[in-house]
Short mmCIF file of N, CA and C in Angstrom, two decimals:
data_model
loop_
_atom_site.label_atom_id
_atom_site.label_comp_id
_atom_site.label_asym_id
_atom_site.label_seq_id
_atom_site.Cartn_x
_atom_site.Cartn_y
_atom_site.Cartn_z
N MET P 13 2.21 -7.66 -7.52
CA MET P 13 2.49 -6.75 -6.15
C MET P 13 3.12 -5.74 -6.67
N GLY P 14 2.96 -4.48 -5.93
CA GLY P 14 3.60 -2.88 -6.18
C GLY P 14 5.20 -3.00 -5.65
N ASP P 15 5.64 -1.77 -6.43
CA ASP P 15 7.10 -1.97 -6.47
C ASP P 15 7.24 -0.72 -5.04
N TYR P 16 7.07 -1.41 -4.00
CA TYR P 16 6.99 -0.31 -2.74
C TYR P 16 8.19 0.05 -2.38
N PRO P 17 9.26 -0.60 -2.51
CA PRO P 17 10.72 0.32 -2.40
C PRO P 17 10.78 1.44 -3.44
N LYS P 18 10.21 1.29 -4.53
CA LYS P 18 10.34 2.35 -5.60
C LYS P 18 9.31 3.28 -5.01
N ALA P 19 8.32 3.41 -4.56
CA ALA P 19 7.08 4.21 -3.75
C ALA P 19 7.74 4.75 -2.47
N LEU P 20 8.63 3.97 -1.94
CA LEU P 20 9.21 4.87 -1.04
C LEU P 20 10.09 5.80 -0.99
N GLU P 21 10.93 5.36 -2.38
CA GLU P 21 12.03 6.43 -2.59
C GLU P 21 11.14 7.68 -3.25
N PHE P 22 10.21 7.52 -4.08
CA PHE P 22 9.39 8.94 -4.42
C PHE P 22 8.57 9.64 -3.47
N TYR P 23 7.97 8.62 -2.32
CA TYR P 23 7.50 9.23 -1.15
C TYR P 23 8.50 10.37 -0.24
N GLU P 24 9.67 9.89 -0.17
CA GLU P 24 10.90 10.59 0.60
C GLU P 24 11.36 11.73 -0.23
N LYS P 25 11.11 11.57 -1.44
CA LYS P 25 11.61 12.95 -1.88
C LYS P 25 10.74 13.78 -1.94
N SER P 26 9.24 13.51 -1.98
CA SER P 26 8.47 14.08 -1.36
C SER P 26 8.31 15.06 -0.34
N HIS P 27 8.67 13.95 0.50
CA HIS P 27 8.70 14.67 2.15
C HIS P 27 9.59 15.72 2.51
N LYS P 28 10.96 15.45 1.70
CA LYS P 28 11.91 16.31 1.92
C LYS P 28 11.37 17.96 1.43
N ILE P 29 10.94 17.86 0.20
CA ILE P 29 10.32 19.07 -0.12
C ILE P 29 9.43 19.56 0.82
N TYR P 30 8.39 18.81 1.15
CA TYR P 30 7.50 19.24 2.12
C TYR P 30 8.29 20.03 3.45
N GLU P 31 9.20 19.30 3.95
CA GLU P 31 9.84 19.57 5.06
C GLU P 31 10.74 21.05 4.66
N ILE P 32 11.00 21.41 3.62
CA ILE P 32 11.25 22.55 3.31
C ILE P 32 10.26 23.77 3.25
N ALA P 33 9.22 23.34 2.66
CA ALA P 33 8.34 24.61 2.16
C ALA P 33 7.42 24.91 3.39
N LEU P 34 6.82 24.05 4.19
CA LEU P 34 5.85 23.69 5.38
C LEU P 34 6.80 23.93 6.62
N PRO P 35 5.74 24.39 7.51
CA PRO P 35 5.92 24.43 8.76
C PRO P 35 6.17 22.90 9.64
N PRO P 36 6.84 22.75 10.57
CA PRO P 36 7.30 21.49 10.83
C PRO P 36 5.94 20.66 11.56
N ASN P 37 4.69 21.31 11.77
CA ASN P 37 3.41 20.47 12.05
C ASN P 37 2.51 20.48 10.96
N HIS P 38 3.16 20.66 9.72
CA HIS P 38 1.86 20.90 8.84
C HIS P 38 1.42 19.43 8.54
N PRO P 39 0.18 19.60 8.45
CA PRO P 39 -0.69 18.23 8.35
C PRO P 39 -0.17 17.43 7.15
N SER P 40 0.41 18.07 6.11
CA SER P 40 0.99 17.28 5.04
C SER P 40 1.99 16.59 5.22
N LEU P 41 2.94 16.85 6.39
CA LEU P 41 4.06 16.00 6.74
C LEU P 41 3.33 14.73 7.63
N ALA P 42 2.22 14.86 8.32
CA ALA P 42 1.64 13.73 8.81
C ALA P 42 1.23 12.81 7.55
N THR P 43 0.68 13.40 6.46
CA THR P 43 0.30 12.46 5.53
C THR P 43 1.81 11.69 4.69
N SER P 44 2.55 12.54 4.77
CA SER P 44 3.80 11.92 4.15
C SER P 44 3.84 10.69 4.81
N HIS P 45 4.11 10.95 6.37
CA HIS P 45 4.57 9.60 7.07
C HIS P 45 3.38 8.59 6.94
N LEU P 46 2.32 8.92 6.87
CA LEU P 46 1.43 7.84 6.68
C LEU P 46 1.40 6.97 5.44
N ASN P 47 1.80 7.65 4.42
CA ASN P 47 2.33 7.03 2.96
C ASN P 47 3.79 6.04 3.31
N PHE P 48 4.49 6.68 4.29
CA PHE P 48 5.80 5.86 4.63
C PHE P 48 4.85 4.55 5.37
N ALA P 49 4.47 4.64 6.40
CA ALA P 49 3.72 3.64 7.02
C ALA P 49 3.34 2.63 6.15
N ALA P 50 2.46 3.21 5.13
CA ALA P 50 1.77 2.22 4.43
C ALA P 50 2.64 1.50 3.26
N CYS P 51 3.65 2.11 2.88
CA CYS P 51 4.81 1.25 2.25
C CYS P 51 5.55 0.35 3.32
N TYR P 52 5.86 0.62 4.08
CA TYR P 52 6.64 -0.48 5.14
C TYR P 52 5.82 -1.50 5.25
N GLU P 53 4.38 -1.09 5.86
CA GLU P 53 3.57 -2.42 6.18
C GLU P 53 3.42 -3.19 5.07
N ARG P 54 3.42 -2.75 3.69
CA ARG P 54 3.36 -3.67 2.65
C ARG P 54 4.56 -4.44 2.14
N MET P 55 5.64 -3.92 2.84
CA MET P 55 6.93 -4.45 2.67
C MET P 55 7.24 -5.30 4.01
N GLY P 56 6.34 -5.22 4.74
CA GLY P 56 6.47 -6.30 6.13
C GLY P 56 7.52 -5.55 7.02
N ASP P 57 8.09 -4.41 7.15
CA ASP P 57 8.44 -3.92 8.23
C ASP P 57 7.52 -3.23 9.01
N TYR P 58 7.06 -4.16 9.77
CA TYR P 58 6.15 -3.43 10.82
C TYR P 58 6.56 -2.69 11.77
N MET P 59 7.79 -2.53 12.32
CA MET P 59 8.37 -1.87 13.45
C MET P 59 8.40 -0.62 12.42
N ALA P 60 9.03 -0.05 11.43
CA ALA P 60 9.15 1.09 10.88
C ALA P 60 7.76 1.57 10.67
N ALA P 61 6.91 0.74 10.15
CA ALA P 61 5.36 1.45 10.00
C ALA P 61 5.12 1.72 11.18
N LEU P 62 5.17 1.31 12.20
CA LEU P 62 4.76 1.48 13.27
C LEU P 62 5.53 3.09 14.02
N LYS P 63 6.87 3.32 13.60
CA LYS P 63 7.65 4.37 13.89
C LYS P 63 7.09 5.45 13.43
N ALA P 64 6.66 5.37 11.64
CA ALA P 64 6.06 6.22 10.88
C ALA P 64 4.61 6.86 11.53
N LEU P 65 3.90 5.74 11.95
CA LEU P 65 2.53 5.89 12.38
C LEU P 65 2.65 6.69 13.66
N GLN P 66 3.66 6.76 14.45
CA GLN P 66 4.14 7.76 15.81
C GLN P 66 4.14 9.11 15.46
N THR P 67 4.87 8.90 14.63
CA THR P 67 5.50 10.46 13.80
C THR P 67 4.46 11.11 13.45
N ALA P 68 3.53 10.50 12.54
CA ALA P 68 2.25 11.16 12.00
C ALA P 68 1.48 11.56 13.11
N PHE P 69 0.95 10.58 13.88
CA PHE P 69 0.34 10.85 15.12
C PHE P 69 0.57 12.17 15.83
N LYS P 70 1.79 11.93 16.12
CA LYS P 70 2.58 13.24 17.27
C LYS P 70 2.26 14.75 16.28
N ILE P 71 2.35 14.55 14.95
CA ILE P 71 2.18 15.90 14.49
C ILE P 71 0.62 16.00 14.56
N GLN P 72 0.02 15.22 14.26
CA GLN P 72 -1.74 15.41 14.28
C GLN P 72 -2.17 16.05 15.68
N GLN P 73 -1.64 15.27 16.73
CA GLN P 73 -1.95 15.74 17.67
C GLN P 73 -1.74 17.22 18.20
N LYS P 74 -0.34 17.83 17.42
CA LYS P 74 -0.31 18.99 17.50
C LYS P 74 -0.96 20.10 17.00
N GLU P 75 -1.67 19.53 15.80
CA GLU P 75 -2.22 20.15 15.05
C GLU P 75 -3.76 20.11 15.04
N PHE P 76 -4.64 18.96 15.44
CA PHE P 76 -6.23 18.63 15.52
C PHE P 76 -6.29 18.41 16.91
N GLU P 77 -7.55 18.70 17.19
CA GLU P 77 -8.01 18.30 18.55
C GLU P 77 -8.76 17.12 18.48
N GLU P 78 -8.47 16.09 19.87
CA GLU P 78 -9.06 14.80 19.81
C GLU P 78 -10.32 14.60 19.26
N GLY P 79 -10.69 13.56 18.19
CA GLY P 79 -11.63 13.65 17.47
C GLY P 79 -11.99 14.29 16.17
N ASN P 80 -10.78 14.69 15.83
CA ASN P 80 -10.51 15.36 14.54
C ASN P 80 -10.74 14.15 13.48
N PRO P 81 -11.28 13.97 12.37
CA PRO P 81 -11.49 13.05 11.40
C PRO P 81 -10.02 12.75 10.70
N ALA P 82 -8.91 13.69 10.95
CA ALA P 82 -7.68 13.32 10.57
C ALA P 82 -7.08 12.11 11.29
N PHE P 83 -7.57 11.93 12.47
CA PHE P 83 -6.83 10.68 13.10
C PHE P 83 -7.34 9.21 12.62
N ALA P 84 -8.53 9.29 11.95
CA ALA P 84 -9.37 8.14 11.72
C ALA P 84 -8.35 7.31 10.82
N SER P 85 -7.50 7.69 9.87
CA SER P 85 -6.66 7.18 8.50
C SER P 85 -5.53 6.31 9.74
N THR P 86 -5.26 7.22 10.66
CA THR P 86 -3.91 6.86 11.17
C THR P 86 -4.14 5.72 12.40
N TYR P 87 -5.33 5.98 12.87
CA TYR P 87 -5.71 4.98 14.19
C TYR P 87 -6.08 3.49 12.81
N SER P 88 -6.71 3.49 12.15
CA SER P 88 -7.06 2.72 11.29
C SER P 88 -5.62 2.06 10.72
N TRP P 89 -4.60 2.28 10.23
CA TRP P 89 -3.25 2.03 10.15
C TRP P 89 -2.87 1.49 11.25
N TYR P 90 -3.01 1.93 12.25
CA TYR P 90 -2.39 1.19 13.92
C TYR P 90 -2.98 -0.15 13.76
N GLY P 91 -4.29 -0.04 13.67
CA GLY P 91 -5.06 -1.50 13.99
C GLY P 91 -4.53 -2.68 12.81
N ARG P 92 -4.28 -1.91 11.52
CA ARG P 92 -3.97 -2.91 10.63
C ARG P 92 -2.65 -3.48 10.99
N VAL P 93 -1.75 -2.46 11.07
CA VAL P 93 -0.33 -3.07 11.48
C VAL P 93 -0.34 -4.01 12.74
N TYR P 94 -0.93 -3.65 13.79
CA TYR P 94 -0.86 -4.40 15.24
C TYR P 94 -1.81 -5.73 14.77
N ALA P 95 -2.83 -5.66 14.11
CA ALA P 95 -3.44 -7.20 13.56
C ALA P 95 -2.77 -7.83 12.61
N ILE P 96 -1.86 -7.53 11.86
CA ILE P 96 -0.75 -8.20 11.21
C ILE P 96 0.27 -9.08 11.65
N MET P 97 0.92 -8.22 12.84
CA MET P 97 2.09 -8.40 13.77
C MET P 97 1.49 -10.05 14.68
N SER P 98 -0.02 -9.47 15.04
CA SER P 98 -0.54 -10.23 15.90
C SER P 98 -0.80 -11.75 15.28
N ARG P 99 -0.92 -11.52 13.97
CA ARG P 99 -1.56 -13.11 13.07
C ARG P 99 -0.04 -13.38 13.11
N GLU P 100 0.75 -12.87 13.12
CA GLU P 100 2.52 -13.47 12.44
C GLU P 100 2.71 -13.77 13.56
N SER P 101 2.52 -13.42 14.61
CA SER P 101 3.42 -14.17 16.05
C SER P 101 2.57 -15.23 16.80
N GLU P 102 1.38 -15.62 15.90
CA GLU P 102 0.62 -17.08 16.19
C GLU P 102 1.37 -18.38 15.92
#
């Protein structure tokens, strides 16, 4: 298994640089939040994953029109997290 807490630490460092260097709704910031969501999902923190996905989705909504391929990854992660949460609640 990967070292997801360590990965999250580096994603956070990267994100802080992006926040300084990029406009507030830059697509790279959405990608950072998708990376956070992936780590949280792998660590079993599904609520944190959903929060990160919501943030990514909000950025994407401001930057792209509905149907843009940028949404595909976000929708896929939403599906994955909700599916896992559903299985665990059974």
